[in-house]
C-alpha cells in the first residue's frame, strides 16, 4: 500500500489515505483500490496550493493526478474521487479567476467535471484529456502535453 498524507495548508498532518499498488481484483482481497481511515470525512487534497496560487488553480480527480500537476509546476488540488465533490469545496475555490478541472475521460470523470463547472460557473473550465487521465497523459506525452492542455484552458 502507498500511504498518501493529507496535510493542512501549513504542512501539519490531517490524515492518511492508502492506495493499493497491486494489479488485482481489490474486492476479492477485501479492500478497495483506495482506503481511508475509519470515519474519516472526505477532504480536498493539496490545500497548500490554494494558499500559494495566484488567480488560477487546477482541480484533479484523484491525488496522484494532483501530484503530477504539482511536479510540472501547476498549483493543484484534488478531490479523492469523482463522487466526492462537496459544497464546501466550491467555497474553497471561489476566489480564483480560473479553475481548471481535470476529470478522467470516463463517465465518472465527466460527471465530476460537470459538477465542478456547475458549482463554479464563472471560473471553471473543463480540460480535455484525450489519452487518459492526467497521469496517463503525462506518461504518454510528458509535461508539455499537460501544459498544452492547461494553456488551452486558460483562454
CSV table of C-alpha atoms in Angstrom, one decimal:
chain,number,residue,atom,x,y,z
A,1,UNK,CA,0.0,0.0,0.0
A,2,UNK,CA,1.1,3.5,-0.8
A,3,UNK,CA,0.3,6.0,2.1
A,4,UNK,CA,-0.9,9.4,0.9
A,5,UNK,CA,-0.5,12.0,3.6
A,6,UNK,CA,-3.2,14.8,3.7
A,7,UNK,CA,-1.6,18.0,5.0
A,8,UNK,CA,-3.1,21.2,6.2
A,9,UNK,CA,-2.1,24.5,4.4
A,10,UNK,CA,0.7,25.0,7.0
A,11,UNK,CA,2.0,21.4,6.5
A,12,UNK,CA,0.8,19.7,9.6
A,13,UNK,CA,-0.8,16.2,9.1
A,14,UNK,CA,-4.5,15.8,9.0
A,15,UNK,CA,-5.0,12.2,7.9
A,16,UNK,CA,-3.8,9.4,5.6
A,17,UNK,CA,-5.3,7.6,2.7
A,18,UNK,CA,-3.9,4.5,1.2
A,19,UNK,CA,-3.7,3.2,-2.4
A,20,UNK,CA,-3.2,-0.5,-3.2
A,21,UNK,CA,-0.4,-0.8,-5.8
A,22,UNK,CA,-1.2,-4.4,-6.8
A,23,UNK,CA,-2.9,-5.0,-10.1
A,24,UNK,CA,-5.7,-7.4,-8.9
A,25,UNK,CA,-9.3,-7.6,-8.0
A,26,UNK,CA,-9.2,-5.4,-4.9
A,27,UNK,CA,-12.7,-6.5,-3.6
A,28,UNK,CA,-11.6,-10.2,-3.9
A,29,UNK,CA,-8.8,-9.2,-1.5
A,30,UNK,CA,-11.2,-7.5,0.9
A,31,UNK,CA,-10.2,-3.9,0.3
A,32,UNK,CA,-10.7,-1.1,-2.2
A,33,UNK,CA,-8.2,0.4,-4.6
A,34,UNK,CA,-8.2,3.4,-2.2
A,35,UNK,CA,-8.8,3.2,1.5
A,36,UNK,CA,-9.4,5.9,4.1
A,37,UNK,CA,-9.2,5.7,7.9
A,38,UNK,CA,-12.4,4.6,9.6
A,39,UNK,CA,-14.9,7.5,9.9
A,40,UNK,CA,-12.6,10.0,8.3
A,41,UNK,CA,-14.5,12.6,6.3
A,42,UNK,CA,-13.7,13.2,2.6
A,43,UNK,CA,-11.2,16.1,2.2
A,44,UNK,CA,-9.7,18.2,-0.5
A,45,UNK,CA,-6.1,17.1,-1.1
A,46,UNK,CA,-3.3,19.6,-1.6
A,47,UNK,CA,-4.9,22.6,0.1
A,48,UNK,CA,-1.5,24.3,0.3
A,49,UNK,CA,-1.9,25.2,-3.4
A,50,UNK,CA,-5.0,27.3,-2.5
A,51,UNK,CA,-2.7,29.5,-0.4
A,52,UNK,CA,0.1,29.6,-2.9
A,53,UNK,CA,-1.7,30.1,-6.2
A,54,UNK,CA,-2.4,33.5,-7.7
A,55,UNK,CA,-5.5,33.7,-9.8
A,56,UNK,CA,-5.5,30.2,-11.4
A,57,UNK,CA,-5.8,26.8,-9.7
A,58,UNK,CA,-6.2,23.2,-11.1
A,59,UNK,CA,-8.5,20.6,-9.6
A,60,UNK,CA,-8.0,16.9,-10.4
A,61,UNK,CA,-10.0,13.8,-9.8
A,62,UNK,CA,-7.6,11.9,-7.6
A,63,UNK,CA,-4.5,12.6,-5.5
A,64,UNK,CA,-1.9,11.1,-7.8
A,65,UNK,CA,-3.0,13.3,-10.7
A,66,UNK,CA,-2.6,16.3,-8.4
A,67,UNK,CA,0.9,15.2,-7.6
A,68,UNK,CA,1.8,15.1,-11.3
A,69,UNK,CA,0.4,18.6,-11.9
A,70,UNK,CA,2.4,20.0,-9.0
A,71,UNK,CA,5.5,18.2,-10.3
A,72,UNK,CA,5.2,20.2,-13.6
A,73,UNK,CA,4.7,23.5,-11.8
A,74,UNK,CA,0.9,23.9,-11.6
A,75,UNK,CA,-0.8,24.8,-8.4
A,76,UNK,CA,-3.4,22.0,-8.0
A,77,UNK,CA,-5.8,20.4,-5.5
A,78,UNK,CA,-7.5,17.1,-5.8
A,79,UNK,CA,-10.9,15.6,-4.9
A,80,UNK,CA,-10.3,11.9,-3.8
A,81,UNK,CA,-12.8,10.5,-6.3
A,82,UNK,CA,-15.3,11.7,-8.8
A,83,UNK,CA,-18.3,11.5,-6.5
A,84,UNK,CA,-16.7,13.3,-3.5
A,85,UNK,CA,-17.1,17.0,-4.7
A,86,UNK,CA,-18.8,18.7,-1.8
A,87,UNK,CA,-20.4,22.2,-1.4
A,88,UNK,CA,-17.6,23.3,0.9
A,89,UNK,CA,-15.1,22.7,-2.0
A,90,UNK,CA,-16.8,25.5,-4.0
A,91,UNK,CA,-16.2,27.9,-1.2
A,92,UNK,CA,-12.6,26.9,-1.0
A,93,UNK,CA,-12.1,27.8,-4.7
A,94,UNK,CA,-14.5,30.7,-5.2
A,95,UNK,CA,-11.8,33.4,-5.1
A,96,UNK,CA,-9.9,32.1,-8.2
A,97,UNK,CA,-10.4,33.7,-11.7
A,98,UNK,CA,-9.7,30.4,-13.4
A,99,UNK,CA,-10.3,26.9,-12.0
A,100,UNK,CA,-9.1,24.2,-14.5
A,101,UNK,CA,-11.0,20.9,-13.9
A,102,UNK,CA,-9.1,17.7,-14.9
A,103,UNK,CA,-11.7,14.9,-14.7
A,104,UNK,CA,-10.8,11.5,-16.0
A,105,UNK,CA,-12.0,10.7,-19.6
A,106,UNK,CA,-14.8,8.4,-18.5
A,107,UNK,CA,-18.4,8.7,-17.3
A,108,UNK,CA,-17.5,9.4,-13.7
A,109,UNK,CA,-14.9,11.9,-14.7
A,110,UNK,CA,-17.4,13.6,-17.0
A,111,UNK,CA,-19.9,13.8,-14.1
A,112,UNK,CA,-17.1,15.2,-11.8
A,113,UNK,CA,-16.2,17.9,-14.3
A,114,UNK,CA,-19.8,18.9,-14.9
A,115,UNK,CA,-20.4,19.1,-11.2
A,116,UNK,CA,-17.4,21.3,-10.5
A,117,UNK,CA,-18.2,23.5,-13.5
A,118,UNK,CA,-21.8,24.0,-12.4
A,119,UNK,CA,-20.6,24.9,-8.9
A,120,UNK,CA,-18.1,27.5,-10.3
A,121,UNK,CA,-19.8,28.7,-13.4
A,122,UNK,CA,-17.7,31.9,-13.9
A,123,UNK,CA,-14.3,30.4,-13.3
A,124,UNK,CA,-14.3,26.7,-14.0
A,125,UNK,CA,-13.0,25.3,-17.3
A,126,UNK,CA,-13.0,21.7,-18.3
A,127,UNK,CA,-9.7,20.3,-19.5
A,128,UNK,CA,-9.9,18.0,-22.5
A,129,UNK,CA,-7.9,14.9,-21.7
A,130,UNK,CA,-7.7,12.7,-24.8
A,131,UNK,CA,-5.1,10.0,-24.0
A,132,UNK,CA,-6.2,9.0,-20.4
A,133,UNK,CA,-6.2,10.7,-17.0
A,134,UNK,CA,-3.6,13.3,-16.0
A,135,UNK,CA,-1.0,10.7,-15.1
A,136,UNK,CA,-1.5,8.6,-18.3
A,137,UNK,CA,-1.3,11.8,-20.3
A,138,UNK,CA,2.0,12.7,-18.6
A,139,UNK,CA,3.4,9.3,-19.2
A,140,UNK,CA,2.4,9.4,-22.8
A,141,UNK,CA,3.4,13.0,-23.7
A,142,UNK,CA,5.4,14.4,-20.9
A,143,UNK,CA,4.9,17.7,-19.1
A,144,UNK,CA,4.4,19.6,-22.4
A,145,UNK,CA,1.3,17.6,-23.2
A,146,UNK,CA,-0.3,18.7,-19.9
A,147,UNK,CA,1.0,22.3,-20.2
A,148,UNK,CA,-0.5,22.5,-23.7
A,149,UNK,CA,-3.9,21.4,-22.4
A,150,UNK,CA,-3.7,23.8,-19.5
A,151,UNK,CA,-2.8,26.6,-21.9
A,152,UNK,CA,-6.0,25.8,-23.9
A,153,UNK,CA,-8.0,26.0,-20.7
A,154,UNK,CA,-6.6,29.4,-19.7
A,155,UNK,CA,-8.4,31.1,-22.6
